[in-house]
CSV table of C-alpha atoms in Angstrom, one decimal:
chain,number,residue,atom,x,y,z
A,1,UNK,CA,73.5,-1.3,18.3
A,2,UNK,CA,71.2,0.2,20.8
A,3,UNK,CA,70.9,-1.8,24.0
A,4,UNK,CA,67.4,-2.2,25.5
A,5,UNK,CA,66.9,-2.9,29.1
A,6,UNK,CA,64.5,-5.8,29.8
A,7,UNK,CA,61.9,-3.5,31.4
A,8,UNK,CA,62.0,-1.2,28.5
A,9,UNK,CA,61.5,-4.1,26.0
A,10,UNK,CA,58.4,-5.4,28.0
A,11,UNK,CA,56.9,-1.9,28.1
A,12,UNK,CA,57.4,-1.4,24.3
A,13,UNK,CA,55.9,-4.8,23.7
A,14,UNK,CA,52.9,-3.9,25.9
A,15,UNK,CA,52.4,-0.6,24.0
A,16,UNK,CA,52.4,-2.6,20.7
A,17,UNK,CA,49.8,-5.0,22.1
A,18,UNK,CA,47.6,-2.2,23.3
A,19,UNK,CA,47.9,-0.4,20.0
A,20,UNK,CA,47.0,-3.5,18.1
A,21,UNK,CA,44.0,-4.2,20.3
A,22,UNK,CA,42.9,-0.6,19.9
A,23,UNK,CA,43.2,-0.8,16.1
A,24,UNK,CA,41.2,-4.1,16.1
A,25,UNK,CA,38.5,-2.5,18.2
A,26,UNK,CA,38.2,0.5,15.9
A,27,UNK,CA,38.1,-1.8,12.8
A,28,UNK,CA,35.4,-4.0,14.4
A,29,UNK,CA,33.4,-1.0,15.4
A,30,UNK,CA,33.6,0.3,11.8
A,31,UNK,CA,32.5,-3.0,10.4
A,32,UNK,CA,29.5,-3.2,12.8
A,33,UNK,CA,28.5,0.4,12.1
A,34,UNK,CA,28.7,-0.3,8.4
A,35,UNK,CA,26.5,-3.4,8.7
A,36,UNK,CA,24.0,-1.5,10.9
A,37,UNK,CA,24.0,1.4,8.6
A,38,UNK,CA,23.4,-0.9,5.6
A,39,UNK,CA,20.5,-2.6,7.4
A,40,UNK,CA,19.0,0.8,8.2
A,41,UNK,CA,19.4,1.9,4.6
A,42,UNK,CA,17.6,-1.3,3.4
A,43,UNK,CA,14.6,-0.6,5.7
A,44,UNK,CA,14.5,3.0,4.5
A,45,UNK,CA,14.1,1.9,0.9
A,46,UNK,CA,11.7,-1.0,1.6
A,47,UNK,CA,8.0,-0.9,1.9
A,48,UNK,CA,5.1,-3.4,1.9
A,49,UNK,CA,2.9,-3.5,-1.2
A,50,UNK,CA,-0.6,-4.9,-1.0
A,51,UNK,CA,-2.6,-6.2,-3.9
A,52,UNK,CA,-5.9,-8.0,-4.4
A,53,UNK,CA,-6.5,-10.7,-7.1
A,54,UNK,CA,-10.3,-10.3,-6.7
A,55,UNK,CA,-12.4,-7.3,-7.5
A,56,UNK,CA,-16.1,-6.3,-7.8
A,57,UNK,CA,-18.5,-5.9,-10.6
A,58,UNK,CA,-21.4,-3.7,-9.5
A,59,UNK,CA,-24.7,-3.4,-11.3
A,60,UNK,CA,-26.4,-0.1,-10.7
A,61,UNK,CA,-29.9,1.0,-12.0
A,62,UNK,CA,-31.5,4.4,-12.2
A,63,UNK,CA,-34.8,4.1,-10.4
A,64,UNK,CA,-35.9,7.8,-10.6
A,65,UNK,CA,-34.4,10.7,-12.5
A,66,UNK,CA,-30.9,11.2,-10.8
A,67,UNK,CA,-31.6,8.5,-8.2
A,68,UNK,CA,-29.9,5.1,-8.3
A,69,UNK,CA,-29.8,1.7,-6.5
A,70,UNK,CA,-27.3,-1.2,-6.6
A,71,UNK,CA,-29.2,-4.2,-7.9
A,72,UNK,CA,-26.4,-6.8,-7.9
A,73,UNK,CA,-22.7,-7.3,-7.2
A,74,UNK,CA,-20.4,-10.1,-8.0
A,75,UNK,CA,-16.8,-11.1,-7.4
A,76,UNK,CA,-14.6,-11.0,-10.5
A,77,UNK,CA,-10.9,-10.9,-11.3
A,78,UNK,CA,-9.4,-7.6,-10.1
A,79,UNK,CA,-8.6,-6.3,-13.5
A,80,UNK,CA,-12.2,-6.9,-14.6
A,81,UNK,CA,-13.7,-4.7,-11.9
A,82,UNK,CA,-16.3,-2.2,-13.2
A,83,UNK,CA,-19.7,-0.7,-12.6
A,84,UNK,CA,-22.4,-1.3,-15.1
A,85,UNK,CA,-25.0,1.5,-15.0
A,86,UNK,CA,-28.5,1.2,-16.5
A,87,UNK,CA,-30.4,4.4,-17.0
A,88,UNK,CA,-34.1,5.1,-17.2
A,89,UNK,CA,-34.0,5.5,-21.0
A,90,UNK,CA,-32.6,2.0,-21.3
A,91,UNK,CA,-29.0,2.7,-22.2
A,92,UNK,CA,-26.1,1.4,-20.2
A,93,UNK,CA,-22.6,2.6,-19.3
A,94,UNK,CA,-19.6,0.6,-18.1
A,95,UNK,CA,-17.4,2.5,-15.7
A,96,UNK,CA,-13.9,1.3,-15.1
A,97,UNK,CA,-12.3,1.7,-11.7
A,98,UNK,CA,-10.6,4.8,-12.9
A,99,UNK,CA,-13.8,6.4,-14.1
A,100,UNK,CA,-15.6,5.4,-10.9
A,101,UNK,CA,-12.9,7.0,-8.8
A,102,UNK,CA,-13.0,10.1,-10.8
A,103,UNK,CA,-16.8,10.5,-10.2
A,104,UNK,CA,-16.3,9.9,-6.4
A,105,UNK,CA,-13.4,12.4,-6.3
A,106,UNK,CA,-15.5,15.0,-8.1
A,107,UNK,CA,-18.4,14.6,-5.7
A,108,UNK,CA,-16.0,14.9,-2.7
A,109,UNK,CA,-14.4,18.0,-4.1
A,110,UNK,CA,-17.5,19.8,-5.2
A,111,UNK,CA,-20.1,18.7,-2.6
A,112,UNK,CA,-18.0,17.7,0.4
A,113,UNK,CA,-20.8,18.4,3.0
A,114,UNK,CA,-23.3,16.6,0.8
A,115,UNK,CA,-21.4,13.4,0.4
A,116,UNK,CA,-23.5,10.4,1.6
A,117,UNK,CA,-26.7,12.5,1.7
A,118,UNK,CA,-28.0,11.8,-1.7
A,119,UNK,CA,-28.8,8.8,-4.0
A,120,UNK,CA,-26.8,9.9,-7.0
A,121,UNK,CA,-24.5,7.7,-9.0
A,122,UNK,CA,-21.4,8.8,-7.1
A,123,UNK,CA,-22.9,7.6,-3.8
A,124,UNK,CA,-23.6,4.2,-5.2
A,125,UNK,CA,-20.0,4.0,-6.3
A,126,UNK,CA,-18.6,5.2,-3.0
A,127,UNK,CA,-20.7,3.2,-0.6
A,128,UNK,CA,-21.2,0.1,-2.7
A,129,UNK,CA,-18.7,-2.7,-3.6
A,130,UNK,CA,-16.8,-0.5,-6.0
A,131,UNK,CA,-15.9,1.9,-3.1
A,132,UNK,CA,-14.9,-1.0,-0.9
A,133,UNK,CA,-12.6,-2.3,-3.6
A,134,UNK,CA,-11.1,1.2,-4.3
A,135,UNK,CA,-10.6,1.8,-0.6
A,136,UNK,CA,-8.3,-1.3,-0.4
A,137,UNK,CA,-5.6,0.6,-2.2
A,138,UNK,CA,-3.0,2.3,0.0
A,139,UNK,CA,-3.4,5.5,-2.1
A,140,UNK,CA,-7.2,5.7,-1.6
A,141,UNK,CA,-7.5,5.5,2.1
A,142,UNK,CA,-9.6,8.7,2.2
A,143,UNK,CA,-12.4,6.7,0.5
A,144,UNK,CA,-12.6,4.6,3.6
A,145,UNK,CA,-12.9,7.7,5.8
A,146,UNK,CA,-16.1,8.6,4.1
A,147,UNK,CA,-17.4,5.0,4.1
A,148,UNK,CA,-16.8,4.7,7.8
A,149,UNK,CA,-18.3,8.0,8.9
A,150,UNK,CA,-21.6,6.4,10.1
A,151,UNK,CA,-20.0,3.0,11.0
A,152,UNK,CA,-21.0,1.8,7.5
A,153,UNK,CA,-24.7,2.0,8.1
A,154,UNK,CA,-25.4,4.2,5.1
A,155,UNK,CA,-24.1,1.4,2.8
A,156,UNK,CA,-27.2,-0.6,3.4
A,157,UNK,CA,-29.4,2.1,1.8
A,158,UNK,CA,-27.6,2.1,-1.5
A,159,UNK,CA,-28.8,-1.5,-2.3
A,160,UNK,CA,-32.1,-2.3,-3.8
A,161,UNK,CA,-33.0,-4.8,-1.0
A,162,UNK,CA,-31.5,-6.6,2.0
A,163,UNK,CA,-30.7,-9.7,0.0
A,164,UNK,CA,-28.6,-7.7,-2.4
A,165,UNK,CA,-26.8,-6.1,0.5
A,166,UNK,CA,-26.1,-9.4,2.1
A,167,UNK,CA,-24.7,-10.7,-1.1
A,168,UNK,CA,-22.4,-7.7,-1.3
A,169,UNK,CA,-21.0,-8.6,2.1
A,170,UNK,CA,-20.0,-12.0,0.8
A,171,UNK,CA,-18.4,-10.4,-2.3
A,172,UNK,CA,-16.4,-8.1,0.0
A,173,UNK,CA,-15.2,-11.1,2.0
A,174,UNK,CA,-14.0,-12.7,-1.2
A,175,UNK,CA,-12.1,-9.6,-2.2
A,176,UNK,CA,-10.5,-9.4,1.3
A,177,UNK,CA,-9.5,-13.0,1.2
A,178,UNK,CA,-7.6,-12.5,-2.0
A,179,UNK,CA,-5.2,-10.0,-0.4
A,180,UNK,CA,-1.5,-10.5,-1.0
A,181,UNK,CA,1.5,-8.6,0.3
A,182,UNK,CA,5.1,-8.4,-0.7
A,183,UNK,CA,8.1,-6.4,0.4
A,184,UNK,CA,9.4,-4.0,-2.3
A,185,UNK,CA,12.9,-2.6,-2.3
A,186,UNK,CA,13.0,0.7,-4.1
A,187,UNK,CA,16.7,1.4,-3.7
A,188,UNK,CA,18.2,2.8,-6.9
A,189,UNK,CA,20.5,0.4,-8.7
A,190,UNK,CA,24.1,0.7,-7.4
A,191,UNK,CA,22.9,2.6,-4.4
A,192,UNK,CA,24.2,0.2,-1.7
A,193,UNK,CA,26.4,1.7,1.0
A,194,UNK,CA,28.3,0.7,4.1
A,195,UNK,CA,31.3,-1.5,4.8
A,196,UNK,CA,29.7,-4.5,3.1
A,197,UNK,CA,27.8,-2.5,0.6
A,198,UNK,CA,30.7,-1.5,-1.6
A,199,UNK,CA,30.5,-3.2,-5.0
A,200,UNK,CA,33.6,-5.3,-5.7
A,201,UNK,CA,34.9,-4.3,-9.2
A,202,UNK,CA,37.1,-6.6,-11.2
A,203,UNK,CA,40.1,-5.0,-12.7
A,204,UNK,CA,41.3,-6.2,-16.1
A,205,UNK,CA,45.0,-6.6,-16.9
């Protein structure tokens, strides 16, 4: 049997204690890093989604060939938003939000320098309540860029009279008041990582 001197035994015990403390520190660091990494992963996959429960129904009338005015606007459920256009010959069209956006985009692409300088249908859609509603979407921010170019002053001219414009402002307030937000996690299923992110599987016997 090997004999250990007292000092040697104390030194070895001290080494064991230091080694254990070091291992514990490394383990703790790994756990903290795993948790921190997991939190960072969560934020990387999360985003805030905005939605509106109220929308706009815009009534637009052709007053001269190719020239239009907004004659009325009202607040409706978001999924019932549309523009109702009455032409000089008496026939009417109902434009969905998708159709309205398509006309706005076409005008921006084909007549960029002319946007906001005419009284065509696309201007009524862009600067009226329909444009306001479309601009609330996070994917349609460019619409607001055009609407705000002259601090919103041009919007007054697309309405048939001041009373109609004032009513449109009230409608816009109702739309804005219906705003809701929620946090969406887009992480793929089974994509959690990190020390605490491993999925615990149950093994069958």
